[in-house]
PDB file of C-alpha atoms in Angstrom:
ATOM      1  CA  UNK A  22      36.673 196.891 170.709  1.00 62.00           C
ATOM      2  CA  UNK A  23      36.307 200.026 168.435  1.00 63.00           C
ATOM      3  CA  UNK A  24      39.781 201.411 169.534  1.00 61.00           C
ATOM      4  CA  UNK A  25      41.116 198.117 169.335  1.00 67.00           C
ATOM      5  CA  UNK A  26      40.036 197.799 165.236  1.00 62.00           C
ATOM      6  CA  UNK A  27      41.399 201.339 164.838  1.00 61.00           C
ATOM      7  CA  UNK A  28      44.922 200.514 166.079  1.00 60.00           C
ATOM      8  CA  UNK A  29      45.363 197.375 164.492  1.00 65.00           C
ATOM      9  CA  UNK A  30      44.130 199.258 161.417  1.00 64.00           C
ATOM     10  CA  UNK A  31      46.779 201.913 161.839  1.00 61.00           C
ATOM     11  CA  UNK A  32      48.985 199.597 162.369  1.00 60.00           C
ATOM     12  CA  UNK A  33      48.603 198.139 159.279  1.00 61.00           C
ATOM     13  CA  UNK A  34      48.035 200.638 157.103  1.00 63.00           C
ATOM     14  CA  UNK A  35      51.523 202.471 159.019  1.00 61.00           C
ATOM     15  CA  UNK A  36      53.183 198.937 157.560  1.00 57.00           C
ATOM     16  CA  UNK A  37      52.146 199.645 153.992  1.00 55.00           C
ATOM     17  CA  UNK A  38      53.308 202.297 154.325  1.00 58.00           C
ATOM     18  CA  UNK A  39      56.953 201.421 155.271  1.00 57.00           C
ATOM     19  CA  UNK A  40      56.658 198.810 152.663  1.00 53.00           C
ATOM     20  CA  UNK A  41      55.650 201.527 149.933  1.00 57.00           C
ATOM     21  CA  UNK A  42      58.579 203.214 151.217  1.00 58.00           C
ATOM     22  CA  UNK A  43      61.053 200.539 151.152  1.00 57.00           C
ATOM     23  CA  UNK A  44      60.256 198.962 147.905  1.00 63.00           C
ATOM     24  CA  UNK A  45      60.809 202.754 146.736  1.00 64.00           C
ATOM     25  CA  UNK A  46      63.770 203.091 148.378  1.00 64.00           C
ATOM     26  CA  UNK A  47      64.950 199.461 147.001  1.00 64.00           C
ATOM     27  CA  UNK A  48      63.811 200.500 143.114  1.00 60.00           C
ATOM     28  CA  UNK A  49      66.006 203.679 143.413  1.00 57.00           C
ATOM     29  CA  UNK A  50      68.472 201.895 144.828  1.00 65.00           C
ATOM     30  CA  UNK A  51      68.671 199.157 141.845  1.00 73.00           C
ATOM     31  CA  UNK A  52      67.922 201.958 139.288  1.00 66.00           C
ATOM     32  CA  UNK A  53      71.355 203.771 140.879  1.00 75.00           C
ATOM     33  CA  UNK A  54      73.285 200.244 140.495  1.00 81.00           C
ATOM     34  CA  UNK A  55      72.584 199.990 137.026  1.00 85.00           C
ATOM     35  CA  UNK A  56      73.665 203.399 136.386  1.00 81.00           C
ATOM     36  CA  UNK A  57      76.596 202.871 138.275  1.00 88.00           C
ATOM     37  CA  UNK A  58      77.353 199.549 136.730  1.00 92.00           C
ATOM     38  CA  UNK A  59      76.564 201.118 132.855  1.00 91.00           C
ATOM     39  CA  UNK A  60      79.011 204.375 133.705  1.00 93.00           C
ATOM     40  CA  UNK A  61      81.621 201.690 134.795  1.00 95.00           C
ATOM     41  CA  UNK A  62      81.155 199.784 131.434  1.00 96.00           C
ATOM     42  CA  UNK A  63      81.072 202.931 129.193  1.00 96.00           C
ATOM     43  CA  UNK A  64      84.270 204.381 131.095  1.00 96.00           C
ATOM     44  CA  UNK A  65      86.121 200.836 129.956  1.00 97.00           C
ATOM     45  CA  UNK A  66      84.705 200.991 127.058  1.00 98.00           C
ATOM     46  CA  UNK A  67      86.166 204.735 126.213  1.00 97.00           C
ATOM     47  CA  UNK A  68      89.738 202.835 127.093  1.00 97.00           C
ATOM     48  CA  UNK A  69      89.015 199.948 124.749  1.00 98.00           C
ATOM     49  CA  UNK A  70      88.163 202.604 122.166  1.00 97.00           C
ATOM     50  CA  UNK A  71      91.641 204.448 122.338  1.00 96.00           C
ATOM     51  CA  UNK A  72      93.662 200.626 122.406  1.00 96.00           C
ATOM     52  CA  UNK A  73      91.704 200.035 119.404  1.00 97.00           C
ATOM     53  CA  UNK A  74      92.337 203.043 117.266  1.00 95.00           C
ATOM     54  CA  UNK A  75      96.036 202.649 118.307  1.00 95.00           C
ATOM     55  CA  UNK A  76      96.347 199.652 116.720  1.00 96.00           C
ATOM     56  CA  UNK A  77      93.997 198.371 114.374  1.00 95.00           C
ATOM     57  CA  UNK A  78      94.586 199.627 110.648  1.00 90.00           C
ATOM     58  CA  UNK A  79      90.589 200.482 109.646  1.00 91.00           C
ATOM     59  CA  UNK A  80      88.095 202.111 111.663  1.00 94.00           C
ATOM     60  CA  UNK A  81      85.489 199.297 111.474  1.00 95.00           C
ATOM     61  CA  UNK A  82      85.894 197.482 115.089  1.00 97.00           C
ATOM     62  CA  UNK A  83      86.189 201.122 116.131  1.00 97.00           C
ATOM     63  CA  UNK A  84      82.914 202.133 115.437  1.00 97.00           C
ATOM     64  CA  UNK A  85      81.189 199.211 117.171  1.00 97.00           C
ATOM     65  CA  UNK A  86      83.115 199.843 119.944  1.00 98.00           C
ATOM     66  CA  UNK A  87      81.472 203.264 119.508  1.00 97.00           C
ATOM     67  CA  UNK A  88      78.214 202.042 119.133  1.00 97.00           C
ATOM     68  CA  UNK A  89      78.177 199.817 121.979  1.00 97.00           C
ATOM     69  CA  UNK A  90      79.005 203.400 124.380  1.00 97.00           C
ATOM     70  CA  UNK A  91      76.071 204.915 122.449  1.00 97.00           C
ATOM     71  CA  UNK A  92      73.887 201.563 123.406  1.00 96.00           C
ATOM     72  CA  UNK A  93      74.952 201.748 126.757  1.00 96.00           C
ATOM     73  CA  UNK A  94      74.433 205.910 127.482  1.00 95.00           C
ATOM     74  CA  UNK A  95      71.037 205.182 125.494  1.00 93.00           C
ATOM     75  CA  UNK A  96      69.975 202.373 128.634  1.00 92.00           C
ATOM     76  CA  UNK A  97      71.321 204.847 131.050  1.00 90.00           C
ATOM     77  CA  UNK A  98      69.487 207.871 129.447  1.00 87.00           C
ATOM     78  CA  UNK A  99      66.103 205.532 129.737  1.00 86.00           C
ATOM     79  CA  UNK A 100      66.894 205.167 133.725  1.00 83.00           C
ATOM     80  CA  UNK A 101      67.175 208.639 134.057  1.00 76.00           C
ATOM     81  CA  UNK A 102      64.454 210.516 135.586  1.00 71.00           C
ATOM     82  CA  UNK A 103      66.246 213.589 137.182  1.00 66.00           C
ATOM     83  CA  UNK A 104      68.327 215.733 135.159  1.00 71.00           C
ATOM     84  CA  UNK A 105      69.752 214.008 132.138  1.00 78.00           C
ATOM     85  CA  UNK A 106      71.479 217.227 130.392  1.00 84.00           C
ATOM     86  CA  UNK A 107      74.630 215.695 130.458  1.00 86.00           C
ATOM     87  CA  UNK A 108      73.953 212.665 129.494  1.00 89.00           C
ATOM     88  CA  UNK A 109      71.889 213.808 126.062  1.00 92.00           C
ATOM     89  CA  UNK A 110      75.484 215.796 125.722  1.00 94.00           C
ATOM     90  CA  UNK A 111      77.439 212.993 125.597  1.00 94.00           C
ATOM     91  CA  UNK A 112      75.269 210.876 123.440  1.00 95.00           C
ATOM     92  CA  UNK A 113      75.506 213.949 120.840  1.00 96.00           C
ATOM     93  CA  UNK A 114      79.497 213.780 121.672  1.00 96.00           C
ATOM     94  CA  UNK A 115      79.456 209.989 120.687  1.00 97.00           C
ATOM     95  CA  UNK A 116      76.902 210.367 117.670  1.00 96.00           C
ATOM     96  CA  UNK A 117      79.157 212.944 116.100  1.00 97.00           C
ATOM     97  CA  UNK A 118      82.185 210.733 116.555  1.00 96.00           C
ATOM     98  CA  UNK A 119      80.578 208.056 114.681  1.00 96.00           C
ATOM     99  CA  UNK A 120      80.123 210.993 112.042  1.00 95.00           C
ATOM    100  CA  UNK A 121      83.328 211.818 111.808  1.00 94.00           C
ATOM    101  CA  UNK A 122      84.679 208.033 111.559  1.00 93.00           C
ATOM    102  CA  UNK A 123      82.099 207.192 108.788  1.00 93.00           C
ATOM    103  CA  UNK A 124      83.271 210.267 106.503  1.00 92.00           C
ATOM    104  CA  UNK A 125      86.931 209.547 107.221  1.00 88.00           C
ATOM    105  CA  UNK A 126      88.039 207.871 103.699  1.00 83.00           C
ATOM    106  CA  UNK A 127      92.156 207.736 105.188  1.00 85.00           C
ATOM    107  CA  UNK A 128      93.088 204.918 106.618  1.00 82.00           C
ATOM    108  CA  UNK A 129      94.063 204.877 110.179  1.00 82.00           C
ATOM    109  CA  UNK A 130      98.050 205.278 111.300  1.00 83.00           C
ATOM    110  CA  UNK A 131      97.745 202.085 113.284  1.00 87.00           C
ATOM    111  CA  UNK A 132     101.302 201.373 115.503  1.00 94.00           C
ATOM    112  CA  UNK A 133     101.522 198.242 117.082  1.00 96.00           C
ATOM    113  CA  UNK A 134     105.126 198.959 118.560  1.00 96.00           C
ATOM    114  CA  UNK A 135     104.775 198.947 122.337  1.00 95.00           C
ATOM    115  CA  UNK A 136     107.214 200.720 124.198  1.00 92.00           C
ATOM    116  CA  UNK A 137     106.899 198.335 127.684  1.00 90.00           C
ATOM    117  CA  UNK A 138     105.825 195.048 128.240  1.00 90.00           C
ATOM    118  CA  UNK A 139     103.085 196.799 131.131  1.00 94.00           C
ATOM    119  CA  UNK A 140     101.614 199.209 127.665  1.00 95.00           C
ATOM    120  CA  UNK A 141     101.918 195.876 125.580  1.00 95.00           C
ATOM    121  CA  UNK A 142      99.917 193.989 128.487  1.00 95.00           C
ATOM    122  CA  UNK A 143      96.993 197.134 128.252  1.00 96.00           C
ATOM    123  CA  UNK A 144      96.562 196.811 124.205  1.00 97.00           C
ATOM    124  CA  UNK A 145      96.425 193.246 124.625  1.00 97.00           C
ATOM    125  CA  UNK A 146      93.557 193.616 126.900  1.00 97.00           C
ATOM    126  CA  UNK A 147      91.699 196.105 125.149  1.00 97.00           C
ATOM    127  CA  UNK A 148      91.895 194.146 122.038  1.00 98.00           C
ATOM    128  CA  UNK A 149      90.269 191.164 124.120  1.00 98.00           C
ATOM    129  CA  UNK A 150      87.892 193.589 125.619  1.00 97.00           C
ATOM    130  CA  UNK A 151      87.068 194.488 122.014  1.00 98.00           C
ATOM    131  CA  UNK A 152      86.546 190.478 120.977  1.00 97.00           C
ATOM    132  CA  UNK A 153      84.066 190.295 124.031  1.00 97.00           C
ATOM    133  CA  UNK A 154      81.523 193.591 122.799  1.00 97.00           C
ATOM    134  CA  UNK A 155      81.583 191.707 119.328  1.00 97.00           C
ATOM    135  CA  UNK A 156      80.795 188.982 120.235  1.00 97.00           C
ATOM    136  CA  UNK A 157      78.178 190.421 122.598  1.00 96.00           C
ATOM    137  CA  UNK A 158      76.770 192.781 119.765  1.00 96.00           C
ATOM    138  CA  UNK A 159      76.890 189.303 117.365  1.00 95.00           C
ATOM    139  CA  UNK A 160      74.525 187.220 119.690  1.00 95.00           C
ATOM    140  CA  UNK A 161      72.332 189.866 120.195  1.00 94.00           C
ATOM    141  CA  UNK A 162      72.323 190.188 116.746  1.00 93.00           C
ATOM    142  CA  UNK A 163      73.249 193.441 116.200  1.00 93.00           C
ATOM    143  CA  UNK A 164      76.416 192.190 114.241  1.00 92.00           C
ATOM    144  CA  UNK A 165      76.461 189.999 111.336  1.00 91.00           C
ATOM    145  CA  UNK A 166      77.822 186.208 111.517  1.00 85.00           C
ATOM    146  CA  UNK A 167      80.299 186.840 108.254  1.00 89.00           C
ATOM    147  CA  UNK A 168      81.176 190.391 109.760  1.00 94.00           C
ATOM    148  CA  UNK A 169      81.597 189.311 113.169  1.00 96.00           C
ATOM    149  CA  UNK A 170      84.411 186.452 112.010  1.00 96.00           C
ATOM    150  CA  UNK A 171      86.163 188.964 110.085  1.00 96.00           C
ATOM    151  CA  UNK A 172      86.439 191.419 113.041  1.00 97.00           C
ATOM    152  CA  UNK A 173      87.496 188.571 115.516  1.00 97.00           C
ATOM    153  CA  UNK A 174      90.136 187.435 112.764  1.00 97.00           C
ATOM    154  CA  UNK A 175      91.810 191.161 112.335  1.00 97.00           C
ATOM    155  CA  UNK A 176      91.454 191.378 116.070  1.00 97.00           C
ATOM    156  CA  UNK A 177      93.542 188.356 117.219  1.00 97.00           C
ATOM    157  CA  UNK A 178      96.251 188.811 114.424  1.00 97.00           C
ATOM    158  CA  UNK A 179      96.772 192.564 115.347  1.00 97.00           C
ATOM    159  CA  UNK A 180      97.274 190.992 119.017  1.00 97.00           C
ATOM    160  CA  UNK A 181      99.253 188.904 117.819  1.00 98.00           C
ATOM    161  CA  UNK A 182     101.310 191.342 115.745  1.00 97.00           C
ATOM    162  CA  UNK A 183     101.464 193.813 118.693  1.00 97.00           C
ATOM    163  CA  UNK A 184     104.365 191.159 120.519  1.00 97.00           C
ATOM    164  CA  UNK A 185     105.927 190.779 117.417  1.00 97.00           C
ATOM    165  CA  UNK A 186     106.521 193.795 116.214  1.00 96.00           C
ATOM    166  CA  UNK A 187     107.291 195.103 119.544  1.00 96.00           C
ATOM    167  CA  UNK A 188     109.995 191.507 120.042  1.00 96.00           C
ATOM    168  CA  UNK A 189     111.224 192.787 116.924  1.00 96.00           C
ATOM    169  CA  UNK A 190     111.883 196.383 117.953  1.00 95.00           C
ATOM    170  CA  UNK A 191     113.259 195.565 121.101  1.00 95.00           C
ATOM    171  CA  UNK A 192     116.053 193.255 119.210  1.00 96.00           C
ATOM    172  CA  UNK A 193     116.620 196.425 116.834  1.00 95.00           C
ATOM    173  CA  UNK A 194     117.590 198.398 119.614  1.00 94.00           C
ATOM    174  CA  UNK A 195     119.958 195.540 121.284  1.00 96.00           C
ATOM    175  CA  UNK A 196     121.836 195.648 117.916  1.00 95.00           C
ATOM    176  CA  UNK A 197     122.208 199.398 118.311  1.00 93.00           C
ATOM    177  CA  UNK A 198     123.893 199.052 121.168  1.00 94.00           C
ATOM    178  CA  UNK A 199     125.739 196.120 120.166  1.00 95.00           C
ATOM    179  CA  UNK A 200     124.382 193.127 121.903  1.00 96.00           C
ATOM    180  CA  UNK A 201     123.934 190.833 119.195  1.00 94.00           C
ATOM    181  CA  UNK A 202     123.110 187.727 121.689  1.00 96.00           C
ATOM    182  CA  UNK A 203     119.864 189.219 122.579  1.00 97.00           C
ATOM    183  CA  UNK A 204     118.763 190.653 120.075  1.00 96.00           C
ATOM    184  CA  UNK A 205     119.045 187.371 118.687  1.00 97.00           C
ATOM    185  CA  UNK A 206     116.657 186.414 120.940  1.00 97.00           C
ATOM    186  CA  UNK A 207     114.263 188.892 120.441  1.00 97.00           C
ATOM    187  CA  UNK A 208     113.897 188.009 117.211  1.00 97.00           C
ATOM    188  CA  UNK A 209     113.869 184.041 117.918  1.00 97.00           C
ATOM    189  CA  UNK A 210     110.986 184.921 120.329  1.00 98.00           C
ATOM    190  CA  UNK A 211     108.860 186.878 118.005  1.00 97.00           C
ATOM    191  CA  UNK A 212     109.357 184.452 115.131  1.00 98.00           C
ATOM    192  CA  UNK A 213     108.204 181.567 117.257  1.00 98.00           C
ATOM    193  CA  UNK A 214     105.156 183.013 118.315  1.00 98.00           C
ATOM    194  CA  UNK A 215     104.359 183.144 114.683  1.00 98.00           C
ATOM    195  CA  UNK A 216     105.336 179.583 114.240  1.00 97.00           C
ATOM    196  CA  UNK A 217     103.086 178.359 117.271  1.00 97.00           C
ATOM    197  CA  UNK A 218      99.764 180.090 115.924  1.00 97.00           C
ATOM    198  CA  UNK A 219      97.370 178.370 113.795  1.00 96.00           C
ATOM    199  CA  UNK A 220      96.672 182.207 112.683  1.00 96.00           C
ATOM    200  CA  UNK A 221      95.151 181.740 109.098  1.00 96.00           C
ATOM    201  CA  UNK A 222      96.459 185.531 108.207  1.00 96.00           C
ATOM    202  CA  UNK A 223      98.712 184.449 104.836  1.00 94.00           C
ATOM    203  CA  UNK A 224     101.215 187.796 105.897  1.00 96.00           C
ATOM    204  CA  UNK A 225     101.684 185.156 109.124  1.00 97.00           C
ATOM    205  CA  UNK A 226     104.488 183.067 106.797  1.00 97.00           C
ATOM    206  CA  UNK A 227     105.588 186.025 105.395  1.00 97.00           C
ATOM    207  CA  UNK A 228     106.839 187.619 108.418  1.00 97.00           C
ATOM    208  CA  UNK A 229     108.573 184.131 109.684  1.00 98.00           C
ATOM    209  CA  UNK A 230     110.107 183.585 106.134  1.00 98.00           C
ATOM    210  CA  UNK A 231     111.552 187.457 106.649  1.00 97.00           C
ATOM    211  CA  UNK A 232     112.699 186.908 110.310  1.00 97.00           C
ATOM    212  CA  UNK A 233     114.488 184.330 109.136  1.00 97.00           C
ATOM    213  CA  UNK A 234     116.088 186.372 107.216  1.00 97.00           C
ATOM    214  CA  UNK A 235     117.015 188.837 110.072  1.00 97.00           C
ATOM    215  CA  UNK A 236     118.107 186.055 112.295  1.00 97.00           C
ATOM    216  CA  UNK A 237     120.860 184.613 109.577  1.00 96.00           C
ATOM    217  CA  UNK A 238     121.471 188.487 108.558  1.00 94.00           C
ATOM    218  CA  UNK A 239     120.707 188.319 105.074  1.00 95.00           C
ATOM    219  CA  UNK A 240     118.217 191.530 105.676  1.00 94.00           C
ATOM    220  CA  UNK A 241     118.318 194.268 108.724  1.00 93.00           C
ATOM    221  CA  UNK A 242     114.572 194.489 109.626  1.00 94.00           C
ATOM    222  CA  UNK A 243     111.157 192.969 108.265  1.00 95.00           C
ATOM    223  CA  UNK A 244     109.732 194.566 104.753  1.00 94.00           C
ATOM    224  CA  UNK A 245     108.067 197.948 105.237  1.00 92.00           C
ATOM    225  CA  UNK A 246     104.913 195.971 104.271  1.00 91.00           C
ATOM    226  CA  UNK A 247     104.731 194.014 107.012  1.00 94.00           C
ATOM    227  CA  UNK A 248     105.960 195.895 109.726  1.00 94.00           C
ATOM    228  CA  UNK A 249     105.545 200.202 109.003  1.00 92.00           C
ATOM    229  CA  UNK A 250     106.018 200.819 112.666  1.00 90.00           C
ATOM    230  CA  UNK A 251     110.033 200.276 111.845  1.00 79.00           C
ATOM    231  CA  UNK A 252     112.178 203.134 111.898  1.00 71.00           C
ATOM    232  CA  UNK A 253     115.017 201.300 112.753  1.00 60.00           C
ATOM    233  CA  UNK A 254     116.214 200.588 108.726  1.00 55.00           C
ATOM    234  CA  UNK A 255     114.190 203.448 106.454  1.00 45.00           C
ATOM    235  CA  UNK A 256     115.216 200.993 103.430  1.00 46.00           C
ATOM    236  CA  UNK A 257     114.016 197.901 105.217  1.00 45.00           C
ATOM    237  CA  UNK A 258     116.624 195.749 102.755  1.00 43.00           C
TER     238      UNK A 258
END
């Protein structure tokens, strides 16, 4: 009867055991898909970063992009339990960035002109990426309601002016080489997806009154204003 007691307790206490060891092995396992997942985010996140800066004429969306990588290296810094050297390093990396972008009184040489439709396709979804982390950062409320609109406003319209500009480029070049019919339709293309958005942005008439212009040949290329990016007439008359 004794032995009996003693091998059921062994038993038991041999199954604790494994369960100890599998609920260990099940935390570290969850712990290492979180870090996994939050390296995945913060390498998409770099990418979003550089679309960004490419594109969007003041570093303000920037640096909450930048401060949602510091968020997420800050959750994956609290998972950490082994070495973490490198991943105080690249907090420090992305601290001093935000440095450097807060002293920077220049504005940003933003170019919208895409060379391909494939590099137009990867700033258009890096500025979408972009709305998304606002919008996350807004309903956690680490972004401001009035702030948050303005951000999603300048993100869609430089989105919007990325086609554009790049239509527009695309029909300067088919006049260089003397193919009036499509440039033409370059710049039919990037006027009408002006005239289909409801964008609120007032330079959104301004740049369909001026391809207008283009299209009838009263002018060679949008104001200098509007459209920097264009190389293709200096004097922009």
């Amino acid at each position: 009867m004794i032995n009996i007691l003693l091998l059921t307790s062994l038993l038991l206490l041999s199954l604790f055991a494994v369960h100890l060891v599998n609920q260990r092995q099940e935390k570290f396992h969850r712990i290492r898909m979180q870090q996994r997942r939050l390296r995945w985010q913060i390498e998409a996140l770099e990418e979003v970063l550089v679309g960004v800066e490419e594109v969007m004429p003041t570093r303000a969306i920037a640096r909450c992009i930048n401060a949602e990588i510091l968020h997420l290296l800050e959750q994956s810094l609290e998972l950490e339990k082994g070495q973490n050297t490198h991943l105080e390093t690249r907090i420090n990396h992305v601290k001093q960035r935000e440095e450097e972008m807060a002293q920077k009184t220049e504005q940003p040489s933003a170019n919208r002109l895409r060379e391909s439709d494939a590099e137009m396709a990867r700033t258009e979804e890096a500025l979408d990426q972009a709305a998304k982390v606002l919008r996350r950062q807004g309903h956690q409320g680490r972004l401001e309601g009035e702030s948050l609109s303005h951000y999603l406003q300048e993100l869609s319209w430089t989105k919007l002016m990325v086609e554009v500009v790049t239509y527009v480029a695309q029909g300067h070049k088919a006049v260089m080489r003397g193919d009036f019919t499509t440039s033409q339709a370059y710049y039919k293309k990037a006027q009408s997806l002006l005239i289909s958005s409801d964008h609120p942005d007032p330079k959104r008439m301004e740049v369909i009154r001026e391809l207008g212009e283009v299209i009838q040949g009263k002018r060679k290329a949008l104001s200098r204003a509007l459209m920097p990016e264009d190389d293709y007439n200096p004097t922009n008359l």
